[in-house]
Amino acid sequence: MTSKKLVNSVAGCADDTLAGLVACDPNLQLLQGHRVALRSDLDSLKGRVALLSGGGSGHEPAHAGFIGKGMLTGVIAGAVFTSPAVGSILAAIRAVAQAGTVGTLLIVKNYTGDRLNFGLAREQARAEGIPVEMVVIGDDSAFTVLKKAGRRGLCGTVLIHKVAGALAEAGVGLEEITKRVSTVAKAMGTLGVSLSSCSVPGSKPTFELSADEVELGLGIHGEAGVHRIKMATADEIVRLMLDHMTNTSNASHVPVQPGSSVVMMVNNLGGLSFLELGIIADAAVRSLEGHGVKIARALVGTFMSALEMPGFSLTLLLVDEPLLKLIDAETTAAAWPNVAKVYVTGRKRSRAAPTEPQEAPGSTTAGGSASKQMALVLERVCTTLLGLEEHLNALDRAAGDGDCGTTHSRAARAIQGWLKEGPPPASPAQLLSKLSILLLEKMGGSSGALYGLFLTAAAQPLKAKTDLPAWSAAMDAGLEAMQKYGKAAPGDRTMLDSLWAAGQELQAWKSPGADLFQALTKAVKSWGHHCTHRLKKSFSLMPEMTDAMDRERMEAPKKTWMGLRRLRSHRDAQGRRKMAKPRNHCGHKGGRTLLYCM
């Protein structure tokens, strides 16, 4: 079965992709009548060496993405995975020669078709009196015993483009460039791995792998590799690849030793996510540095792909300072990354976390009856939430992803763990701030963020005062923050509705002589009976919410109402409320601790 591809036609896809690249890059031009892309400023190259490369299409951004000042002069493209035509190669050579260049270097990957076609075009051009040289790049480190055909040309070819381009831009002659890049190519190796194959447009996959296999040492045209290994972690696969590439018993190994400096390329073969690419890069850096290898530069991205192949290749190039300067030289090539000109190894990769603001003396005072009472209240709340975990999950399954209870239990356990570390702050503002941080870090999800927003904002009015008007203002601030960032409004049938209804009743606390319990009683009644059970879904809940679920949801407010009645069961001689023990674990430090209970 052929895979789906977004093309206009199988026959024209190579022409279309090159046309699209040129259309979007004013620095490029097409050579009429040929599948050739050239720099649009050819006339500026008079007296310099031209660099041409190419091969089959399907390896994008190679090679046309590397045309530009400081890299390639032009590229000749073939059909997908097919060597370019001799006539087009010769036309490109003639074009750059007629623009006034003093010679042309052909940079060719080591594949039979490419060697033959570029070689034939070179001979024809030389017969016309055009000075042309050719270097064949073979950087494949897969085969431990070299075959007659030599090592295949892979992603390391892009580094040769860069080195040759920097030399040509500096005005170095054809013979010297040829000699130097040939030397560089011998100090380089590449190894690829893939989770599955790729498929040429209109064709079936080039090979098949079982679900638990990966192909090691494959080529960029879907050719089979040297081993099929079992699926493993990114760390394990990268370590295996680097061991293979640097093993001295491997005839195509890279002679890397502790203390060596390398340029490392992590190349996406086309189908890997950026997430995976970052994981692989991290594994490669750790593995190389663990063996004492210094990473001078790290290039991570898509440089030479194999259509949609879900795999990657690693390239190592041994470098010294002169070679590194050529790698660092400026280029306008669109596909070359903007790499910092500093060593990867030895660079400080993290910085200390910011210090928390200094708190005012006494603001975090713990201990005393209020702090102990608060700890008991929080512990009881947490125990209740843990007991309701499955019940809340069951309610959530009909309207969401079924993790409401789990999320709140995670928060409850985090608070319990925090309480074991010591008594909570006695200051209401500090308490809410600490709980906010804890829920943001440990609870997770939207609930953690919303509770964190509410508590963070609510803590601000309580820094100056903790009387009843301040608590009402705290409720207002928390609700405002939830609406601002959560984008829900009262009536949208979210967690905001209950809090909003309670907040409206707590406005009474702003009046002189407000009665604490009267306002709390109305707030709980409003929360339980008048805020959500008649609302229609308009924000986030699923329309499948049933009447039975509505009835279940009503039980929690009723229980809270009964708890409030128990809190009012005793009064002292001054009319202050006392807590019934052991039913409620709160003291009677005025209104403060009662507010904590709510």
XYZ file of C-alpha atoms in Angstrom:
598
model
C 0.000 0.000 0.000
C 1.389 3.407 -0.981
C 1.499 6.195 1.589
C -0.295 9.489 1.128
C 1.732 12.463 -0.058
C 0.717 16.092 -0.613
C 1.889 16.436 -4.210
C 0.346 17.673 -7.441
C 1.713 14.755 -9.407
C 4.260 12.032 -8.807
C 6.165 12.936 -11.967
C 6.344 16.650 -11.217
C 7.003 16.710 -7.472
C 10.768 17.333 -7.781
C 10.205 20.310 -10.095
C 7.436 21.685 -7.896
C 9.439 21.593 -4.672
C 12.419 23.349 -6.252
C 10.115 25.955 -7.783
C 8.547 26.575 -4.385
C 11.913 27.076 -2.738
C 13.058 29.545 -5.392
C 9.727 31.391 -5.312
C 10.131 32.041 -1.595
C 13.839 32.934 -1.587
C 14.902 36.029 -3.555
C 18.520 34.876 -3.332
C 17.822 31.968 -5.701
C 16.995 31.587 -9.382
C 16.037 28.647 -11.579
C 18.075 27.801 -14.656
C 15.564 27.703 -17.486
C 14.989 24.284 -19.001
C 16.736 22.460 -16.147
C 16.074 21.346 -12.585
C 18.837 23.651 -11.369
C 18.827 26.382 -8.710
C 21.568 29.019 -8.664
C 22.493 32.042 -6.604
C 20.759 35.109 -7.975
C 23.971 37.140 -7.606
C 26.176 35.039 -9.894
C 27.796 38.145 -11.338
C 29.309 38.902 -7.918
C 31.340 35.683 -8.115
C 33.701 36.843 -10.841
C 37.225 35.714 -10.077
C 36.109 33.161 -7.463
C 35.546 29.421 -7.389
C 31.987 28.151 -7.873
C 30.646 25.241 -5.821
C 28.001 22.905 -7.273
C 26.364 19.933 -5.614
C 23.131 17.996 -5.830
C 21.577 14.591 -6.134
C 18.156 13.075 -5.990
C 15.247 15.031 -4.534
C 13.660 13.869 -1.307
C 16.565 14.913 0.924
C 15.376 18.454 1.550
C 16.652 20.866 2.669
C 19.697 19.289 1.019
C 20.932 20.451 -1.228
C 19.194 23.604 -2.450
C 18.675 24.887 1.090
C 22.434 25.328 1.337
C 22.791 27.677 -1.630
C 24.024 31.082 -0.582
C 26.972 33.295 0.127
C 29.517 31.256 2.057
C 28.124 27.904 0.871
C 26.968 26.526 -2.482
C 26.739 28.422 -5.750
C 24.117 26.112 -7.181
C 22.424 22.734 -7.000
C 21.317 20.218 -9.616
C 18.353 18.091 -8.534
C 17.188 14.761 -9.857
C 13.829 13.111 -9.446
C 13.120 11.636 -6.010
C 16.071 9.433 -5.003
C 17.383 9.627 -8.589
C 20.665 11.130 -9.768
C 20.366 14.381 -11.751
C 20.712 14.373 -15.523
C 24.153 14.862 -17.048
C 22.814 17.615 -19.303
C 21.538 19.630 -16.345
C 24.826 19.240 -14.473
C 26.740 20.433 -17.522
C 24.339 23.365 -17.969
C 24.973 24.460 -14.392
C 28.746 24.257 -14.897
C 28.484 26.364 -18.033
C 26.238 28.918 -16.325
C 28.660 29.607 -13.486
C 31.637 29.618 -15.853
C 29.970 32.174 -18.108
C 29.297 34.333 -15.022
C 33.057 34.781 -14.675
C 34.034 32.205 -12.057
C 37.607 30.875 -12.229
C 36.752 27.226 -11.723
C 34.090 24.877 -10.397
C 34.228 22.272 -7.643
C 31.614 19.502 -7.787
C 30.754 18.132 -4.323
C 29.196 14.712 -4.842
C 27.819 12.133 -2.410
C 29.252 8.667 -2.936
C 26.461 6.924 -4.822
C 27.027 5.194 -8.142
C 24.569 7.268 -10.156
C 25.852 10.545 -8.751
C 29.484 9.627 -9.357
C 28.784 8.612 -12.942
C 26.604 11.567 -13.938
C 28.627 14.273 -12.245
C 31.822 12.650 -13.481
C 30.614 12.569 -17.073
C 29.499 16.219 -16.921
C 32.887 17.140 -15.483
C 34.735 15.473 -18.346
C 32.556 17.201 -20.922
C 33.109 20.584 -19.260
C 36.849 20.041 -19.101
C 36.784 19.189 -22.795
C 35.261 22.636 -23.320
C 38.143 24.211 -21.435
C 36.287 24.834 -18.166
C 38.394 24.072 -15.067
C 36.366 21.609 -12.993
C 37.326 19.402 -10.042
C 35.218 16.862 -8.154
C 35.311 15.505 -4.599
C 33.292 12.433 -3.684
C 32.140 12.411 -0.063
C 31.732 9.131 1.802
C 31.064 9.582 5.512
C 28.985 6.496 6.360
C 30.335 4.724 9.458
C 27.924 1.792 9.299
C 30.057 -0.867 7.620
C 32.875 -2.299 9.705
C 34.485 -3.806 6.590
C 34.803 -1.435 3.668
C 33.249 -2.479 0.393
C 34.688 -1.790 -3.023
C 32.194 1.023 -3.609
C 33.406 2.786 -0.478
C 31.448 4.613 2.200
C 28.084 6.124 1.306
C 27.643 9.876 1.270
C 25.379 11.065 4.073
C 24.683 14.178 6.127
C 28.352 14.960 6.647
C 28.325 16.229 3.067
C 26.607 19.367 4.365
C 29.653 20.158 6.505
C 31.805 19.885 3.381
C 29.494 22.409 1.705
C 30.146 24.751 4.618
C 33.932 24.360 4.681
C 34.280 24.666 0.901
C 31.938 27.658 0.866
C 33.963 29.522 3.474
C 37.176 28.868 1.542
C 35.657 29.990 -1.751
C 34.261 33.134 -0.144
C 37.755 33.903 1.155
C 39.136 33.711 -2.393
C 41.021 30.413 -2.070
C 41.823 28.728 -5.385
C 40.199 25.616 -6.867
C 43.112 23.263 -6.296
C 43.588 24.308 -2.670
C 39.870 24.021 -1.859
C 39.770 20.544 -3.389
C 42.766 19.439 -1.351
C 41.515 20.826 1.952
C 37.963 19.494 1.784
C 39.279 16.061 0.799
C 41.321 16.066 4.005
C 38.374 17.225 6.101
C 36.140 14.475 4.701
C 38.497 11.810 6.077
C 38.006 13.067 9.639
C 34.247 12.646 9.608
C 31.650 9.942 10.110
C 27.868 9.567 10.086
C 25.533 6.826 11.280
C 21.767 6.662 10.870
C 18.948 4.818 12.586
C 15.248 4.615 11.778
C 12.070 3.371 13.401
C 10.521 2.545 10.016
C 10.981 3.123 6.313
C 10.062 5.908 3.935
C 8.200 5.735 0.642
C 8.798 7.445 -2.675
C 5.633 9.217 -3.921
C 3.497 6.661 -5.713
C 5.436 3.690 -4.323
C 5.354 1.320 -1.378
C 7.716 1.605 1.617
C 11.275 0.581 0.822
C 11.414 -1.912 3.713
C 9.370 -3.031 6.692
C 10.175 -3.254 10.373
C 8.248 -4.951 13.135
C 6.888 -2.817 15.950
C 9.777 -3.630 18.299
C 12.630 -3.187 15.796
C 14.795 -0.317 14.580
C 17.171 -0.258 11.614
C 20.772 0.723 12.347
C 23.121 2.029 9.678
C 20.616 2.575 6.888
C 21.147 4.883 3.910
C 19.250 8.015 2.960
C 17.343 6.262 0.163
C 15.803 3.665 2.427
C 18.561 1.101 1.854
C 18.829 -1.566 4.517
C 21.296 -0.993 7.324
C 23.820 -3.245 8.994
C 21.730 -4.391 11.962
C 18.164 -4.640 13.154
C 18.030 -4.096 16.864
C 15.277 -4.156 19.432
C 13.547 -0.905 20.243
C 15.244 0.820 23.164
C 15.406 4.185 24.886
C 16.937 7.217 23.198
C 19.898 7.054 25.575
C 20.562 3.414 24.743
C 20.284 3.872 20.973
C 22.519 6.950 20.944
C 25.110 5.195 23.091
C 25.070 2.184 20.749
C 25.495 4.426 17.706
C 28.412 6.365 19.154
C 30.126 3.172 20.278
C 29.794 1.794 16.746
C 31.056 5.002 15.137
C 34.144 5.309 17.343
C 35.113 1.639 17.706
C 38.632 1.244 16.320
C 37.793 -2.214 14.953
C 35.341 -0.493 12.601
C 37.145 0.287 9.342
C 34.974 3.393 8.869
C 35.210 4.681 12.432
C 35.813 8.284 13.423
C 39.149 8.507 15.298
C 37.697 10.276 18.320
C 39.617 10.107 21.587
C 39.248 11.695 25.020
C 40.212 15.320 24.592
C 39.196 15.444 20.917
C 37.113 18.382 19.712
C 34.209 17.661 17.377
C 31.381 19.292 15.532
C 28.279 17.202 16.217
C 25.268 17.085 13.913
C 21.953 15.591 14.987
C 20.036 15.250 11.737
C 16.336 14.521 11.419
C 15.758 12.027 8.613
C 12.346 13.572 8.064
C 9.760 12.075 10.375
C 10.948 12.713 13.909
C 9.258 15.278 16.119
C 11.273 18.168 17.521
C 10.542 16.695 20.937
C 12.424 13.515 20.024
C 15.210 15.466 18.353
C 15.890 17.402 21.539
C 15.971 14.209 23.602
C 18.442 12.655 21.160
C 20.645 15.746 21.199
C 20.752 15.690 24.988
C 21.658 11.999 24.973
C 24.438 12.559 22.438
C 25.954 15.469 24.360
C 25.936 13.531 27.624
C 27.410 10.421 26.029
C 30.225 12.232 24.215
C 31.148 14.403 27.169
C 31.025 11.346 29.396
C 33.862 9.913 27.277
C 35.907 13.089 27.518
C 35.070 14.379 24.030
C 34.760 18.150 23.681
C 31.813 19.331 21.603
C 32.900 22.472 19.801
C 29.623 23.054 17.986
C 26.291 21.217 18.016
C 23.980 21.438 15.003
C 20.505 20.051 15.585
C 17.780 20.032 12.949
C 16.881 18.719 9.521
C 19.820 18.949 7.139
C 19.585 15.893 4.889
C 16.324 13.975 5.123
C 14.962 10.827 3.562
C 11.415 11.986 2.831
C 9.269 11.125 5.869
C 11.597 8.561 7.448
C 11.147 8.580 11.255
C 14.792 8.415 12.197
C 17.943 10.419 12.660
C 21.640 10.407 11.947
C 24.604 11.479 14.035
C 27.637 13.082 12.408
C 30.984 13.723 14.077
C 33.684 15.880 12.506
C 37.061 16.238 14.196
C 38.021 19.912 14.247
C 40.854 22.218 15.195
C 40.646 25.986 15.515
C 41.339 26.807 11.813
C 38.656 24.360 10.688
C 36.252 25.667 13.310
C 36.630 29.170 11.907
C 35.487 27.876 8.517
C 32.451 26.237 10.138
C 31.691 29.519 11.908
C 32.095 31.700 8.812
C 29.043 33.715 7.794
C 26.605 32.336 5.240
C 23.270 33.381 3.794
C 22.162 29.806 3.080
C 18.594 29.463 4.319
C 18.949 25.997 5.847
C 22.179 26.575 7.757
C 21.430 27.135 11.463
C 22.471 30.207 13.388
C 24.884 28.467 15.739
C 26.603 30.330 18.565
C 30.347 30.558 18.081
C 31.209 29.099 21.489
C 32.074 25.623 22.704
C 29.150 23.512 23.858
C 31.356 21.652 26.309
C 32.349 23.775 29.272
C 29.527 26.243 28.856
C 27.401 26.912 31.917
C 23.997 25.450 31.040
C 21.966 26.480 34.045
C 21.703 29.291 36.512
C 20.577 29.381 40.097
C 16.867 29.695 40.696
C 15.758 33.190 41.748
C 15.592 33.788 45.468
C 12.208 34.346 47.009
C 11.407 37.875 48.223
C 12.383 38.540 51.815
C 9.361 38.367 54.051
C 8.660 40.956 56.680
C 9.691 39.962 60.228
C 6.946 38.006 61.879
C 4.964 37.549 58.673
C 5.567 33.807 58.647
C 5.241 33.260 62.349
C 4.169 29.691 62.969
C 3.075 28.047 66.136
C 0.498 29.182 68.631
C -3.121 28.153 68.792
C -4.165 29.721 65.482
C -1.440 27.889 63.563
C -2.215 24.576 65.234
C -5.935 25.004 64.585
C -5.233 25.782 60.947
C -3.175 22.617 60.620
C -6.074 20.568 61.996
C -8.530 22.236 59.621
C -6.326 21.622 56.588
C -5.766 18.022 57.617
C -9.518 17.443 57.869
C -10.121 19.036 54.467
C -7.436 16.831 52.944
C -8.829 13.686 54.529
C -12.287 14.518 53.178
C -10.962 15.082 49.659
C -9.048 11.802 49.724
C -12.201 9.980 50.751
C -14.109 11.510 47.831
C -11.506 10.716 45.171
C -13.385 7.978 43.330
C -16.748 9.716 43.760
C -15.420 12.880 42.111
C -13.780 10.850 39.356
C -17.088 9.115 38.657
C -18.883 12.446 38.335
C -16.147 13.778 36.077
C -16.181 10.758 33.760
C -19.585 11.743 32.387
C -18.456 15.258 31.594
C -14.681 15.240 31.261
C -11.628 13.035 31.483
C -12.509 11.463 34.805
C -9.588 12.774 36.846
C -11.204 15.414 39.051
C -10.909 13.295 42.183
C -7.379 12.224 41.349
C -6.308 15.820 40.795
C -7.774 16.990 44.098
C -6.327 13.993 45.929
C -2.921 14.914 44.564
C -3.390 18.377 46.046
C -4.548 16.922 49.356
C -1.505 14.673 49.657
C 0.778 17.585 48.833
C -0.781 19.670 51.611
C -0.508 16.770 54.062
C 3.164 16.395 53.219
C 3.695 20.122 53.681
C 2.008 20.043 57.099
C 4.389 17.302 58.246
C 7.310 19.665 57.646
C 6.050 22.082 60.299
C 3.088 24.210 61.368
C 1.561 26.508 58.738
C 1.973 30.306 58.917
C -0.346 32.122 61.281
C -0.617 35.044 58.871
C -3.622 34.593 56.527
C -1.799 36.263 53.623
C 1.236 34.025 54.038
C -0.930 30.949 54.421
C -2.832 31.595 51.191
C 0.404 32.400 49.348
C 2.066 29.188 50.524
C -0.977 27.125 49.573
C -1.034 28.810 46.170
C 2.574 27.860 45.445
C 1.989 24.332 46.678
C -1.072 23.772 44.483
C 0.597 25.273 41.417
C 3.591 22.968 41.795
C 1.920 19.775 42.958
C -1.722 19.745 41.877
C -1.180 20.371 38.190
C -3.755 20.781 35.450
C -6.189 23.646 35.033
C -7.508 23.165 38.552
C -4.090 23.759 40.073
C -3.650 26.905 38.011
C -7.108 28.245 38.884
C -6.770 27.558 42.598
C -3.310 29.079 42.476
C -4.625 32.216 40.795
C -7.468 32.531 43.271
C -5.287 32.119 46.353
C -2.467 34.331 45.079
C -4.842 37.197 44.369
C -6.855 36.647 47.551
C -3.718 36.890 49.676
C -2.977 40.473 48.647
C -5.786 42.328 50.535
C -4.960 40.322 53.673
C -1.416 41.644 53.928
C -2.567 44.875 55.550
C -5.669 43.785 57.460
C -7.484 40.587 58.383
C -10.847 41.976 59.438
C -14.128 41.030 57.763
C -13.984 43.718 55.029
C -10.474 42.520 54.153
C -11.709 38.933 53.775
C -14.529 40.118 51.517
C -12.000 42.054 49.443
C -9.827 38.934 49.301
C -12.748 36.971 47.871
C -13.329 39.691 45.277
C -9.661 39.722 44.269
C -9.564 35.955 43.861
C -12.695 35.908 41.730
C -11.414 38.731 39.548
C -8.165 36.851 38.881
C -10.021 33.656 37.961
C -12.192 35.524 35.470
C -9.290 37.473 33.987
C -7.111 34.459 33.217
C -9.617 31.605 33.123
C -11.970 33.463 30.737
C -15.051 32.012 32.442
C -17.871 34.238 33.651
C -20.586 33.698 36.251
C -23.236 31.458 34.727
C -20.832 29.434 32.560
C -21.293 26.451 34.886
C -17.710 26.226 36.055
C -16.077 26.170 39.485
C -16.369 29.961 39.421
C -20.155 29.914 39.866
C -20.160 28.565 43.419
C -17.401 30.908 44.501
C -19.107 33.839 42.815
C -22.412 33.214 44.566
C -20.663 32.941 47.922
C -18.663 36.072 47.187
C -21.819 38.080 46.552
C -23.164 37.164 49.980
C -19.842 37.994 51.636
C -20.216 41.588 50.432
C -22.193 42.035 53.659
C -18.897 41.851 55.572
C -17.982 45.254 54.197
C -20.814 46.866 56.200
C -20.120 48.106 59.753
C -21.297 45.659 62.380
C -21.644 42.777 59.929
C -22.486 39.448 61.517
C -19.913 36.774 60.720
C -22.162 33.733 60.853
C -25.125 35.352 59.169
C -23.032 36.153 56.096
C -21.424 32.710 56.120
C -24.821 31.061 56.373
C -26.138 32.958 53.375
C -22.947 32.296 51.434
C -23.179 28.547 51.942
C -26.877 28.502 51.084
C -26.216 30.484 47.931
C -23.363 28.174 46.980
C -25.369 25.048 47.576
C -28.817 25.848 46.281
C -28.920 28.764 43.895
C -25.778 28.933 41.789
C -25.238 25.939 39.518
C -27.875 23.250 39.589
C -30.241 25.114 37.249
C -27.565 26.425 34.899
C -27.159 25.123 31.368
C -23.740 24.129 30.073
C -22.080 27.024 28.258
C -18.348 26.814 28.820
C -16.596 23.514 29.366
C -18.820 20.729 30.641
C -20.234 18.144 28.279
C -23.963 18.303 27.451
C -24.337 14.701 28.621
C -24.379 15.840 32.276
C -27.375 14.012 33.735
C -29.974 14.946 36.316
C -28.603 12.202 38.544
C -25.211 13.884 38.479
C -26.835 17.198 39.350
C -28.445 15.575 42.379
C -25.124 14.075 43.409
C -23.436 17.419 43.073
C -26.010 18.926 45.437
C -24.899 16.667 48.301
C -21.615 18.503 48.928
C -23.235 21.913 49.677
C -25.744 20.227 51.972
C -22.912 18.647 53.962
C -21.164 22.000 54.224
C -24.381 23.608 55.457
C -24.737 20.967 58.159
C -21.140 21.560 59.191
C -21.803 25.276 59.515
C -24.776 24.581 61.765
C -22.544 22.482 64.000
C -20.019 25.332 64.170
C -22.761 27.518 65.648
C -23.642 25.014 68.375
C -21.980 26.943 71.243
C -21.683 30.589 72.250
C -19.668 32.044 75.068
C -20.806 34.821 77.413
C -19.678 37.538 74.961
C -21.612 35.967 72.107
C -18.523 34.525 70.389
C -18.870 31.169 68.612
C -17.037 28.116 69.904
C -16.205 25.008 67.954
C -17.767 21.706 68.945
C -15.004 19.228 69.791
C -13.957 16.800 68.497
C -16.436 17.183 65.637
C -14.691 20.324 64.383
C -10.979 20.806 64.887
C -11.035 24.602 65.121
C -10.554 26.945 68.030
C -12.395 30.201 68.431
C -9.719 32.814 67.683
C -12.339 35.298 66.585
C -13.401 35.149 62.958
C -9.994 34.295 61.493
C -9.965 30.553 62.055
C -13.605 30.204 61.087
C -12.783 31.769 57.744
C -10.019 29.222 57.286
C -12.608 26.499 57.747
C -14.598 27.817 54.827
